[in-house]
PDB file of C-alpha atoms in Angstrom:
ATOM      1  CA  MET A   3       0.079   0.029  -0.147  1.00 53.00           C
ATOM      2  CA  ARG A   4       1.796   3.587  -1.159  1.00 49.00           C
ATOM      3  CA  TRP A   5      -0.154   6.200   0.132  1.00 48.00           C
ATOM      4  CA  CYS A   6       0.076   8.984  -3.307  1.00 52.00           C
ATOM      5  CA  ILE A   7      -2.705  10.601  -5.234  1.00 52.00           C
ATOM      6  CA  ILE A   8      -2.329   9.785  -9.105  1.00 54.00           C
ATOM      7  CA  LEU A   9      -3.574  13.057 -11.389  1.00 57.00           C
ATOM      8  CA  LEU A  10      -5.418  11.268 -14.217  1.00 61.00           C
ATOM      9  CA  ASN A  11      -3.651  12.640 -17.397  1.00 64.00           C
ATOM     10  CA  ASP A  12      -6.048  11.065 -19.623  1.00 72.00           C
ATOM     11  CA  GLU A  13      -3.447   9.407 -21.777  1.00 75.00           C
ATOM     12  CA  GLY A  14      -5.090   6.801 -22.176  1.00 81.00           C
ATOM     13  CA  VAL A  15      -3.540   2.866 -22.769  1.00 86.00           C
ATOM     14  CA  ARG A  16      -0.233   2.677 -24.920  1.00 88.00           C
ATOM     15  CA  PHE A  17      -0.821   0.101 -27.545  1.00 89.00           C
ATOM     16  CA  ILE A  18       1.951  -1.454 -29.169  1.00 91.00           C
ATOM     17  CA  GLU A  19       2.327  -4.113 -32.060  1.00 93.00           C
ATOM     18  CA  ALA A  20       5.758  -5.594 -32.765  1.00 92.00           C
ATOM     19  CA  TYR A  21       6.014  -8.069 -35.466  1.00 93.00           C
ATOM     20  CA  VAL A  22       9.094 -11.524 -35.798  1.00 91.00           C
ATOM     21  CA  ASP A  23      10.520 -12.459 -38.792  1.00 92.00           C
ATOM     22  CA  GLY A  24       9.792 -16.255 -37.204  1.00 91.00           C
ATOM     23  CA  PRO A  25       7.475 -18.816 -35.972  1.00 92.00           C
ATOM     24  CA  LEU A  26       6.621 -18.640 -32.135  1.00 89.00           C
ATOM     25  CA  ASP A  27       7.910 -21.886 -31.561  1.00 86.00           C
ATOM     26  CA  GLN A  28      11.619 -20.946 -32.553  1.00 83.00           C
ATOM     27  CA  ALA A  29      11.054 -17.997 -30.339  1.00 77.00           C
ATOM     28  CA  LEU A  30       9.362 -18.791 -27.146  1.00 75.00           C
ATOM     29  CA  LEU A  31      12.063 -19.845 -24.820  1.00 72.00           C
ATOM     30  CA  LEU A  32      11.535 -22.969 -22.890  1.00 74.00           C
ATOM     31  CA  LYS A  33      13.055 -21.468 -19.902  1.00 76.00           C
ATOM     32  CA  PRO A  34      12.345 -18.562 -17.786  1.00 75.00           C
ATOM     33  CA  SER A  35      14.511 -15.759 -18.848  1.00 76.00           C
ATOM     34  CA  ALA A  36      14.589 -11.956 -19.211  1.00 75.00           C
ATOM     35  CA  ASN A  37      14.438 -11.869 -22.619  1.00 77.00           C
ATOM     36  CA  LEU A  38      10.706 -13.058 -22.427  1.00 81.00           C
ATOM     37  CA  LEU A  39      10.500  -9.316 -21.110  1.00 80.00           C
ATOM     38  CA  SER A  40      10.533  -8.105 -24.969  1.00 84.00           C
ATOM     39  CA  LEU A  41       7.257  -9.477 -25.387  1.00 88.00           C
ATOM     40  CA  HIS A  42       6.068  -6.619 -22.574  1.00 86.00           C
ATOM     41  CA  PRO A  43       5.929  -2.753 -23.107  1.00 86.00           C
ATOM     42  CA  ARG A  44       9.061  -1.525 -22.095  1.00 74.00           C
ATOM     43  CA  VAL A  45       9.133   0.831 -19.760  1.00 65.00           C
ATOM     44  CA  PHE A  46      13.193   1.483 -19.094  1.00 50.00           C
ATOM     45  CA  PRO A  47      15.511   2.602 -21.919  1.00 44.00           C
ATOM     46  CA  GLY A  48      18.679   0.631 -21.856  1.00 42.00           C
ATOM     47  CA  ALA A  49      17.393  -2.520 -22.495  1.00 42.00           C
ATOM     48  CA  PRO A  50      19.451  -5.393 -23.830  1.00 41.00           C
ATOM     49  CA  GLU A  51      18.949  -6.860 -27.191  1.00 43.00           C
ATOM     50  CA  ASP A  52      16.350  -9.329 -27.131  1.00 46.00           C
ATOM     51  CA  ILE A  53      14.408 -12.032 -28.876  1.00 42.00           C
ATOM     52  CA  LEU A  54      12.931  -8.955 -31.352  1.00 43.00           C
ATOM     53  CA  GLY A  55      16.680  -8.725 -32.338  1.00 46.00           C
ATOM     54  CA  GLU A  56      17.336  -5.071 -31.266  1.00 47.00           C
ATOM     55  CA  LYS A  57      17.787  -2.451 -28.552  1.00 45.00           C
ATOM     56  CA  ASP A  58      15.364  -0.609 -26.483  1.00 46.00           C
ATOM     57  CA  SER A  59      15.630   2.985 -28.083  1.00 44.00           C
ATOM     58  CA  LEU A  60      12.355   4.128 -25.894  1.00 43.00           C
ATOM     59  CA  SER A  61      13.841   7.310 -23.933  1.00 43.00           C
ATOM     60  CA  GLU A  62      10.466   9.365 -23.189  1.00 55.00           C
ATOM     61  CA  GLU A  63       8.560   8.959 -20.010  1.00 65.00           C
ATOM     62  CA  VAL A  64       6.008   6.587 -19.627  1.00 71.00           C
ATOM     63  CA  VAL A  65       2.520   8.233 -18.957  1.00 76.00           C
ATOM     64  CA  GLU A  66       0.486   5.746 -19.452  1.00 83.00           C
ATOM     65  CA  LEU A  67      -0.145   4.067 -16.434  1.00 84.00           C
ATOM     66  CA  LEU A  68      -1.467   0.982 -18.719  1.00 88.00           C
ATOM     67  CA  GLN A  69       0.371  -0.329 -21.602  1.00 90.00           C
ATOM     68  CA  VAL A  70      -0.662  -3.686 -24.144  1.00 92.00           C
ATOM     69  CA  GLN A  71       1.710  -4.950 -26.286  1.00 93.00           C
ATOM     70  CA  LEU A  72       0.829  -7.338 -29.162  1.00 94.00           C
ATOM     71  CA  THR A  73       3.285  -9.713 -30.746  1.00 93.00           C
ATOM     72  CA  ARG A  74       3.302 -11.135 -33.730  1.00 95.00           C
ATOM     73  CA  PHE A  75       4.976 -14.253 -36.123  1.00 94.00           C
ATOM     74  CA  THR A  76       5.173 -15.726 -39.142  1.00 94.00           C
ATOM     75  CA  CYS A  77       3.115 -18.597 -38.115  1.00 94.00           C
ATOM     76  CA  GLY A  78      -0.378 -16.552 -36.794  1.00 94.00           C
ATOM     77  CA  SER A  79       0.925 -16.624 -33.715  1.00 93.00           C
ATOM     78  CA  LEU A  80       0.039 -13.590 -31.458  1.00 93.00           C
ATOM     79  CA  VAL A  81       1.261 -12.971 -27.832  1.00 92.00           C
ATOM     80  CA  VAL A  82      -0.428 -10.367 -25.474  1.00 93.00           C
ATOM     81  CA  GLY A  83       1.827  -8.438 -23.392  1.00 92.00           C
ATOM     82  CA  PHE A  84       0.416  -6.455 -20.258  1.00 89.00           C
ATOM     83  CA  THR A  85       2.588  -3.672 -18.284  1.00 89.00           C
ATOM     84  CA  SER A  86       0.690  -1.743 -15.735  1.00 87.00           C
ATOM     85  CA  HIS A  87       1.721   0.542 -12.172  1.00 84.00           C
ATOM     86  CA  HIS A  88       1.792  -0.745  -9.200  1.00 84.00           C
ATOM     87  CA  LEU A  89       0.760   2.048  -7.746  1.00 82.00           C
ATOM     88  CA  VAL A  90      -2.672   1.727  -9.342  1.00 87.00           C
ATOM     89  CA  ALA A  91      -3.418  -2.024  -8.276  1.00 92.00           C
ATOM     90  CA  ASP A  92      -1.408  -4.544  -6.548  1.00 94.00           C
ATOM     91  CA  GLY A  93      -1.699  -8.249  -7.727  1.00 92.00           C
ATOM     92  CA  HIS A  94      -4.891  -9.201  -6.389  1.00 93.00           C
ATOM     93  CA  SER A  95      -6.726  -6.538  -8.477  1.00 94.00           C
ATOM     94  CA  THR A  96      -4.382  -6.944 -11.756  1.00 93.00           C
ATOM     95  CA  GLY A  97      -5.580 -10.306 -11.126  1.00 92.00           C
ATOM     96  CA  ASN A  98      -9.059  -9.594 -11.108  1.00 93.00           C
ATOM     97  CA  PHE A  99      -8.879  -6.971 -14.257  1.00 92.00           C
ATOM     98  CA  LEU A 100      -6.898  -9.873 -15.912  1.00 91.00           C
ATOM     99  CA  VAL A 101     -10.034 -12.104 -15.682  1.00 91.00           C
ATOM    100  CA  ALA A 102     -12.630  -9.337 -16.605  1.00 92.00           C
ATOM    101  CA  TRP A 103     -10.561  -8.814 -19.368  1.00 91.00           C
ATOM    102  CA  GLY A 104     -10.861 -12.220 -20.504  1.00 90.00           C
ATOM    103  CA  GLN A 105     -14.454 -12.343 -19.869  1.00 91.00           C
ATOM    104  CA  ALA A 106     -14.851  -8.740 -22.337  1.00 92.00           C
ATOM    105  CA  CYS A 107     -12.831 -10.658 -25.051  1.00 91.00           C
ATOM    106  CA  ARG A 108     -15.421 -13.819 -24.746  1.00 92.00           C
ATOM    107  CA  GLY A 109     -18.563 -11.731 -24.597  1.00 95.00           C
ATOM    108  CA  LEU A 110     -19.145 -12.535 -21.023  1.00 94.00           C
ATOM    109  CA  GLU A 111     -20.758 -10.812 -18.385  1.00 93.00           C
ATOM    110  CA  ILE A 112     -18.161  -9.466 -16.318  1.00 90.00           C
ATOM    111  CA  SER A 113     -18.858 -10.776 -12.602  1.00 83.00           C
ATOM    112  CA  PRO A 114     -17.979  -9.175 -10.201  1.00 84.00           C
ATOM    113  CA  LEU A 115     -17.721  -5.780 -10.903  1.00 91.00           C
ATOM    114  CA  PRO A 116     -14.537  -4.008  -9.146  1.00 93.00           C
ATOM    115  CA  LEU A 117     -15.314  -2.149  -5.828  1.00 93.00           C
ATOM    116  CA  HIS A 118     -13.798   1.523  -6.115  1.00 91.00           C
ATOM    117  CA  ASP A 119     -14.633   2.471  -2.262  1.00 90.00           C
ATOM    118  CA  ARG A 120     -11.742   4.818  -1.299  1.00 88.00           C
ATOM    119  CA  THR A 121     -13.254   5.271   2.542  1.00 92.00           C
ATOM    120  CA  ILE A 122     -10.728   2.664   3.743  1.00 90.00           C
ATOM    121  CA  PHE A 123      -7.841   5.312   3.522  1.00 92.00           C
ATOM    122  CA  THR A 124     -10.536   7.721   5.596  1.00 94.00           C
ATOM    123  CA  PRO A 125      -7.589   8.474   8.827  1.00 96.00           C
ATOM    124  CA  ARG A 126      -8.899   8.005  12.413  1.00 96.00           C
ATOM    125  CA  ASN A 127      -9.393  11.710  14.098  1.00 94.00           C
ATOM    126  CA  PRO A 128      -7.435  11.944  16.332  1.00 96.00           C
ATOM    127  CA  PRO A 129      -4.906   9.909  14.363  1.00 96.00           C
ATOM    128  CA  ILE A 130      -3.355   7.354  16.387  1.00 97.00           C
ATOM    129  CA  PHE A 131       0.573   6.518  15.149  1.00 97.00           C
ATOM    130  CA  GLU A 132       0.823   2.469  17.138  1.00 96.00           C
ATOM    131  CA  PHE A 133       4.016   1.761  15.187  1.00 96.00           C
ATOM    132  CA  GLU A 134       6.982   2.941  13.618  1.00 95.00           C
ATOM    133  CA  HIS A 135       6.981   3.629  10.238  1.00 95.00           C
ATOM    134  CA  LYS A 136       9.480   5.913   9.695  1.00 93.00           C
ATOM    135  CA  GLY A 137      11.849   3.887   8.534  1.00 89.00           C
ATOM    136  CA  VAL A 138      10.073   0.614   7.730  1.00 91.00           C
ATOM    137  CA  GLU A 139       7.606   2.016   4.786  1.00 91.00           C
ATOM    138  CA  TYR A 140       8.558   5.760   4.712  1.00 91.00           C
ATOM    139  CA  ILE A 141      11.870   7.600   5.129  1.00 89.00           C
ATOM    140  CA  SER A 142      13.252  10.735   4.650  1.00 87.00           C
ATOM    141  CA  LEU A 143      13.500  12.292   1.404  1.00 79.00           C
ATOM    142  CA  LYS A 144      17.405  14.495   2.683  1.00 75.00           C
ATOM    143  CA  THR A 145      19.009  11.484   2.998  1.00 67.00           C
ATOM    144  CA  HIS A 146      17.721   9.055   0.655  1.00 59.00           C
ATOM    145  CA  ASN A 147      20.153   8.431  -2.386  1.00 59.00           C
ATOM    146  CA  LEU A 148      18.243   8.839  -5.117  1.00 52.00           C
ATOM    147  CA  LYS A 149      20.573   6.581  -7.514  1.00 54.00           C
ATOM    148  CA  TYR A 150      19.124   3.113  -8.119  1.00 52.00           C
ATOM    149  CA  ASN A 151      21.796   0.310  -8.557  1.00 54.00           C
ATOM    150  CA  SER A 152      21.080  -1.492 -11.866  1.00 56.00           C
ATOM    151  CA  VAL A 153      21.405  -5.374 -12.331  1.00 56.00           C
ATOM    152  CA  ASP A 154      23.315  -6.561 -15.558  1.00 60.00           C
ATOM    153  CA  ASN A 155      22.482  -9.915 -15.519  1.00 70.00           C
ATOM    154  CA  ILE A 156      19.128 -11.411 -14.302  1.00 70.00           C
ATOM    155  CA  GLU A 157      19.239 -15.269 -13.713  1.00 77.00           C
ATOM    156  CA  VAL A 158      15.937 -16.845 -12.707  1.00 79.00           C
ATOM    157  CA  HIS A 159      15.335 -20.687 -11.168  1.00 83.00           C
ATOM    158  CA  LYS A 160      12.362 -22.107 -11.370  1.00 85.00           C
ATOM    159  CA  VAL A 161      11.595 -24.951  -8.744  1.00 91.00           C
ATOM    160  CA  HIS A 162       9.002 -27.622  -8.621  1.00 93.00           C
ATOM    161  CA  TYR A 163       8.362 -28.726  -5.077  1.00 96.00           C
ATOM    162  CA  THR A 164       6.528 -31.830  -4.560  1.00 97.00           C
ATOM    163  CA  VAL A 165       3.736 -32.406  -2.112  1.00 97.00           C
ATOM    164  CA  GLU A 166       4.937 -34.831  -0.112  1.00 98.00           C
ATOM    165  CA  PHE A 167       8.074 -32.586   0.591  1.00 98.00           C
ATOM    166  CA  LEU A 168       5.994 -29.585   1.471  1.00 97.00           C
ATOM    167  CA  ALA A 169       4.404 -31.233   4.130  1.00 97.00           C
ATOM    168  CA  LYS A 170       7.809 -32.965   5.470  1.00 97.00           C
ATOM    169  CA  ILE A 171       8.909 -29.074   5.759  1.00 97.00           C
ATOM    170  CA  LYS A 172       5.970 -27.641   7.316  1.00 96.00           C
ATOM    171  CA  ASP A 173       6.058 -30.672   9.892  1.00 95.00           C
ATOM    172  CA  LYS A 174       9.642 -30.443  10.503  1.00 95.00           C
ATOM    173  CA  ALA A 175       8.738 -26.584  11.238  1.00 95.00           C
ATOM    174  CA  SER A 176       5.766 -26.625  13.397  1.00 94.00           C
ATOM    175  CA  SER A 177       7.421 -30.008  15.813  1.00 89.00           C
ATOM    176  CA  MET A 178       8.446 -27.634  18.171  1.00 82.00           C
ATOM    177  CA  ASN A 179       4.815 -25.596  17.866  1.00 75.00           C
ATOM    178  CA  GLY A 180       3.383 -27.317  21.103  1.00 65.00           C
ATOM    179  CA  ASN A 181       0.277 -29.004  20.952  1.00 52.00           C
ATOM    180  CA  ASN A 182      -1.714 -26.155  21.611  1.00 58.00           C
ATOM    181  CA  ASN A 183      -1.126 -23.907  18.803  1.00 74.00           C
ATOM    182  CA  LYS A 184      -1.431 -24.504  15.002  1.00 85.00           C
ATOM    183  CA  PRO A 185       1.112 -25.660  12.295  1.00 92.00           C
ATOM    184  CA  PHE A 186       2.790 -22.679  10.333  1.00 95.00           C
ATOM    185  CA  SER A 187       1.207 -22.526   6.834  1.00 95.00           C
ATOM    186  CA  THR A 188       3.153 -24.100   4.046  1.00 96.00           C
ATOM    187  CA  PHE A 189       3.915 -20.894   3.140  1.00 96.00           C
ATOM    188  CA  GLU A 190       5.786 -19.599   6.599  1.00 97.00           C
ATOM    189  CA  SER A 191       7.392 -22.986   6.469  1.00 97.00           C
ATOM    190  CA  LEU A 192       8.719 -23.526   3.149  1.00 97.00           C
ATOM    191  CA  VAL A 193      10.190 -19.172   3.490  1.00 97.00           C
ATOM    192  CA  ALA A 194      11.828 -20.475   6.435  1.00 97.00           C
ATOM    193  CA  HIS A 195      13.402 -23.221   4.641  1.00 97.00           C
ATOM    194  CA  LEU A 196      14.589 -21.274   1.783  1.00 96.00           C
ATOM    195  CA  ARG A 197      15.617 -18.771   3.240  1.00 96.00           C
ATOM    196  CA  ARG A 198      17.971 -20.689   5.680  1.00 96.00           C
ATOM    197  CA  ALA A 199      19.160 -22.335   2.655  1.00 95.00           C
ATOM    198  CA  ILE A 200      20.254 -19.097   0.880  1.00 94.00           C
ATOM    199  CA  THR A 201      21.621 -17.324   3.595  1.00 95.00           C
ATOM    200  CA  LYS A 202      23.611 -20.216   3.846  1.00 94.00           C
ATOM    201  CA  SER A 203      24.884 -20.239   0.299  1.00 93.00           C
ATOM    202  CA  ARG A 204      25.754 -16.397   0.274  1.00 91.00           C
ATOM    203  CA  CYS A 205      28.306 -17.133   3.207  1.00 91.00           C
ATOM    204  CA  LEU A 206      27.737 -13.819   4.922  1.00 91.00           C
ATOM    205  CA  ASN A 207      29.109 -12.366   7.792  1.00 92.00           C
ATOM    206  CA  GLU A 208      27.495 -14.060  11.129  1.00 94.00           C
ATOM    207  CA  HIS A 209      27.552 -11.296  12.524  1.00 95.00           C
ATOM    208  CA  GLU A 210      25.213  -9.195   9.951  1.00 94.00           C
ATOM    209  CA  THR A 211      21.298  -9.119   9.994  1.00 94.00           C
ATOM    210  CA  SER A 212      19.158 -10.300   7.362  1.00 92.00           C
ATOM    211  CA  GLN A 213      15.482  -9.608   6.327  1.00 92.00           C
ATOM    212  CA  ILE A 214      12.617 -11.056   4.411  1.00 94.00           C
ATOM    213  CA  ARG A 215      10.547  -8.285   2.449  1.00 93.00           C
ATOM    214  CA  ILE A 216       6.973  -9.828   2.634  1.00 96.00           C
ATOM    215  CA  SER A 217       4.064  -8.717   0.859  1.00 94.00           C
ATOM    216  CA  ILE A 218       0.774  -8.943   2.894  1.00 96.00           C
ATOM    217  CA  ASP A 219      -2.498  -8.578   1.264  1.00 96.00           C
ATOM    218  CA  GLY A 220      -5.103  -6.173   3.606  1.00 96.00           C
ATOM    219  CA  ARG A 221      -8.239  -6.991   2.444  1.00 96.00           C
ATOM    220  CA  GLN A 222      -8.848  -9.672   5.169  1.00 94.00           C
ATOM    221  CA  ARG A 223      -7.278  -8.259   7.452  1.00 96.00           C
ATOM    222  CA  LEU A 224      -8.775  -4.849   7.951  1.00 97.00           C
ATOM    223  CA  ASN A 225     -11.472  -5.130  10.073  1.00 95.00           C
ATOM    224  CA  PRO A 226     -14.398  -4.784   8.536  1.00 94.00           C
ATOM    225  CA  LYS A 227     -12.884  -7.053   5.900  1.00 95.00           C
ATOM    226  CA  ILE A 228     -12.481  -5.753   2.272  1.00 95.00           C
ATOM    227  CA  SER A 229     -14.211  -7.460  -0.313  1.00 94.00           C
ATOM    228  CA  ASN A 230     -11.636  -9.409  -2.813  1.00 93.00           C
ATOM    229  CA  ASP A 231     -13.369  -6.994  -5.657  1.00 94.00           C
ATOM    230  CA  TYR A 232     -11.738  -4.254  -4.536  1.00 95.00           C
ATOM    231  CA  PHE A 233      -9.872  -2.124  -7.115  1.00 94.00           C
ATOM    232  CA  GLY A 234      -6.480  -0.577  -5.792  1.00 93.00           C
ATOM    233  CA  ASN A 235      -3.491  -1.166  -3.890  1.00 93.00           C
ATOM    234  CA  LEU A 236      -4.115  -2.585  -0.300  1.00 95.00           C
ATOM    235  CA  VAL A 237      -0.232  -4.176   0.240  1.00 95.00           C
ATOM    236  CA  LEU A 238       1.899  -3.790   2.891  1.00 96.00           C
ATOM    237  CA  TRP A 239       4.827  -5.706   4.376  1.00 95.00           C
ATOM    238  CA  ALA A 240       6.377  -7.831   7.192  1.00 96.00           C
ATOM    239  CA  PHE A 241      10.425  -7.581   7.753  1.00 94.00           C
ATOM    240  CA  PRO A 242      11.235 -10.570   9.525  1.00 96.00           C
ATOM    241  CA  SER A 243      14.934 -10.469  10.612  1.00 95.00           C
ATOM    242  CA  ALA A 244      17.331 -11.871  12.333  1.00 96.00           C
ATOM    243  CA  LYS A 245      21.259 -12.185  12.308  1.00 97.00           C
ATOM    244  CA  VAL A 246      22.827 -14.722  10.315  1.00 96.00           C
ATOM    245  CA  LYS A 247      24.533 -17.125  13.149  1.00 96.00           C
ATOM    246  CA  THR A 248      21.157 -17.325  14.920  1.00 97.00           C
ATOM    247  CA  LEU A 249      19.123 -17.978  11.574  1.00 96.00           C
ATOM    248  CA  LEU A 250      21.885 -21.067  10.815  1.00 96.00           C
ATOM    249  CA  GLN A 251      22.252 -22.414  14.561  1.00 96.00           C
ATOM    250  CA  GLU A 252      18.881 -22.211  15.453  1.00 96.00           C
ATOM    251  CA  PRO A 253      16.300 -24.923  14.326  1.00 96.00           C
ATOM    252  CA  LEU A 254      13.624 -24.537  10.984  1.00 96.00           C
ATOM    253  CA  PHE A 255      10.916 -23.631  13.644  1.00 96.00           C
ATOM    254  CA  TYR A 256      13.090 -20.473  15.138  1.00 96.00           C
ATOM    255  CA  ALA A 257      12.925 -18.975  11.458  1.00 97.00           C
ATOM    256  CA  ALA A 258       9.249 -20.354  10.808  1.00 97.00           C
ATOM    257  CA  LYS A 259       7.882 -18.323  13.504  1.00 96.00           C
ATOM    258  CA  LEU A 260       9.861 -15.079  12.611  1.00 97.00           C
ATOM    259  CA  ILE A 261       7.994 -15.369   9.817  1.00 98.00           C
ATOM    260  CA  HIS A 262       4.633 -16.112  11.218  1.00 96.00           C
ATOM    261  CA  ASP A 263       4.892 -13.231  13.951  1.00 96.00           C
ATOM    262  CA  ALA A 264       6.311 -10.508  11.959  1.00 97.00           C
ATOM    263  CA  ILE A 265       3.203 -11.616   9.534  1.00 97.00           C
ATOM    264  CA  THR A 266       0.870 -11.423  12.050  1.00 97.00           C
ATOM    265  CA  LYS A 267       1.750  -8.310  13.599  1.00 97.00           C
ATOM    266  CA  VAL A 268       0.192  -6.666  10.037  1.00 98.00           C
ATOM    267  CA  ASN A 269      -3.229  -6.612  11.305  1.00 98.00           C
ATOM    268  CA  ASN A 270      -5.907  -3.656  11.298  1.00 98.00           C
ATOM    269  CA  ASN A 271      -4.225  -2.112  13.965  1.00 98.00           C
ATOM    270  CA  TYR A 272      -1.112  -1.444  11.872  1.00 98.00           C
ATOM    271  CA  PHE A 273      -3.033  -0.808   8.833  1.00 98.00           C
ATOM    272  CA  ARG A 274      -5.003   1.324  10.545  1.00 98.00           C
ATOM    273  CA  SER A 275      -1.500   3.155  11.709  1.00 98.00           C
ATOM    274  CA  PHE A 276       0.202   3.440   8.527  1.00 97.00           C
ATOM    275  CA  ILE A 277      -3.551   4.954   7.249  1.00 97.00           C
ATOM    276  CA  ASP A 278      -3.129   7.791   9.772  1.00 97.00           C
ATOM    277  CA  PHE A 279       1.077   8.188   9.218  1.00 97.00           C
ATOM    278  CA  ALA A 280       0.420   8.400   5.670  1.00 95.00           C
ATOM    279  CA  ASN A 281      -2.075  10.960   5.657  1.00 95.00           C
ATOM    280  CA  PHE A 282      -0.605  13.099   8.878  1.00 95.00           C
ATOM    281  CA  LYS A 283       3.171  12.863   8.593  1.00 94.00           C
ATOM    282  CA  VAL A 284       4.630  11.936   5.056  1.00 91.00           C
ATOM    283  CA  LYS A 285       4.061  15.292   3.931  1.00 90.00           C
ATOM    284  CA  GLU A 286       4.719  16.893   7.142  1.00 92.00           C
ATOM    285  CA  GLU A 287       8.295  15.462   7.284  1.00 92.00           C
ATOM    286  CA  ASN A 288       8.533  15.154   3.565  1.00 90.00           C
ATOM    287  CA  LEU A 289       8.697  11.537   3.244  1.00 91.00           C
ATOM    288  CA  ILE A 290       9.326   9.385   0.342  1.00 87.00           C
ATOM    289  CA  THR A 291       8.262   5.342   0.300  1.00 85.00           C
ATOM    290  CA  THR A 292      10.819   2.841   0.618  1.00 81.00           C
ATOM    291  CA  ALA A 293       8.694   0.036  -1.864  1.00 71.00           C
ATOM    292  CA  ASP A 294      10.823   0.697  -4.789  1.00 61.00           C
ATOM    293  CA  MET A 295      14.432   0.642  -3.048  1.00 58.00           C
ATOM    294  CA  THR A 296      16.351  -2.612  -3.781  1.00 53.00           C
ATOM    295  CA  LYS A 297      17.855  -2.451  -0.598  1.00 54.00           C
ATOM    296  CA  THR A 298      15.879  -3.823   1.245  1.00 54.00           C
ATOM    297  CA  ILE A 299      15.371  -7.194  -1.374  1.00 61.00           C
ATOM    298  CA  LEU A 300      19.040  -7.350  -2.428  1.00 67.00           C
ATOM    299  CA  CYS A 301      21.847  -9.327  -0.899  1.00 73.00           C
ATOM    300  CA  PRO A 302      21.758  -9.971   2.400  1.00 83.00           C
ATOM    301  CA  ASP A 303      17.843  -9.633   2.536  1.00 87.00           C
ATOM    302  CA  LEU A 304      15.369 -10.825   0.387  1.00 91.00           C
ATOM    303  CA  GLU A 305      11.794 -10.333  -1.491  1.00 91.00           C
ATOM    304  CA  VAL A 306       9.249 -12.767  -1.009  1.00 93.00           C
ATOM    305  CA  ASP A 307       5.789 -13.046  -2.671  1.00 91.00           C
ATOM    306  CA  SER A 308       2.731 -15.178  -2.947  1.00 91.00           C
ATOM    307  CA  TRP A 309       0.400 -15.594  -5.651  1.00 88.00           C
ATOM    308  CA  LEU A 310      -1.582 -18.669  -4.333  1.00 85.00           C
ATOM    309  CA  ARG A 311      -4.468 -16.447  -3.603  1.00 83.00           C
ATOM    310  CA  PHE A 312      -4.775 -14.783  -7.057  1.00 84.00           C
ATOM    311  CA  PRO A 313      -7.694 -14.877  -9.291  1.00 80.00           C
ATOM    312  CA  PHE A 314      -6.885 -15.666 -12.172  1.00 72.00           C
ATOM    313  CA  TYR A 315      -5.885 -19.907 -11.279  1.00 66.00           C
ATOM    314  CA  GLY A 316      -8.427 -22.056 -12.799  1.00 60.00           C
ATOM    315  CA  THR A 317     -10.245 -19.507 -14.987  1.00 56.00           C
TER     316      THR A 317
END
């Protein structure tokens, strides 16, 4: 959830048509690759040469909040690429949009219709700053370096875990949780396992602190709960952190509990505190969002997002 105001500029949607002199089966890579980004509308200049066989010369500022690219191949195949501004819609809302787009293309009734209620963001009077948000979701503009680190090479690894493996990890993480407590979720258990494995492989200083940025959907955490049909951005983050030495020495239960407790903390009170802070403190203290900073997701840190509840599966 990034608190900002978007002024409608009536720029519409950028629609791009691209052509590849070859069939789809020769251009489409079987493994995940950054080269597939060429099938999406280009947002930033300086992209490497891609499967279209050209370099990106786009240098003007992108003003459209939504872009669509149709890439045609000689075999008659058509690939639809889609890029949208994350400030406008989180993953759940984007999923709803894509489902509605598919319904419209098939001549079906769009159901359910999106909910655009913005009273969700009405601050309390008086405001209650129950949690610290400066240094978490926001930092001072005066102390922030506006330069972004570029990444020359992106490596994508796709891993499939069996149901049996996931059950084993979940049982192992929950074995010390006590009889009166619920077991950790599959997500919490798997992320805990991956975090320890990645931290170990990085060979970090044992006194260094590592954190995970985990996206949290506020729809089911706000009180009253928000309909899944809400269109917008209702995401905040949990930041479980630990010293490298402790993370590797303690059992899997420890890592899973860190994640569970951090996620649980981002509840209705936390969201309400954030809304109050965003309305009353951000402009007053000249703060900017930390949402797009690579500092919070690159080594020694991680970023984790779950698409398990996105609405386009099975549609």
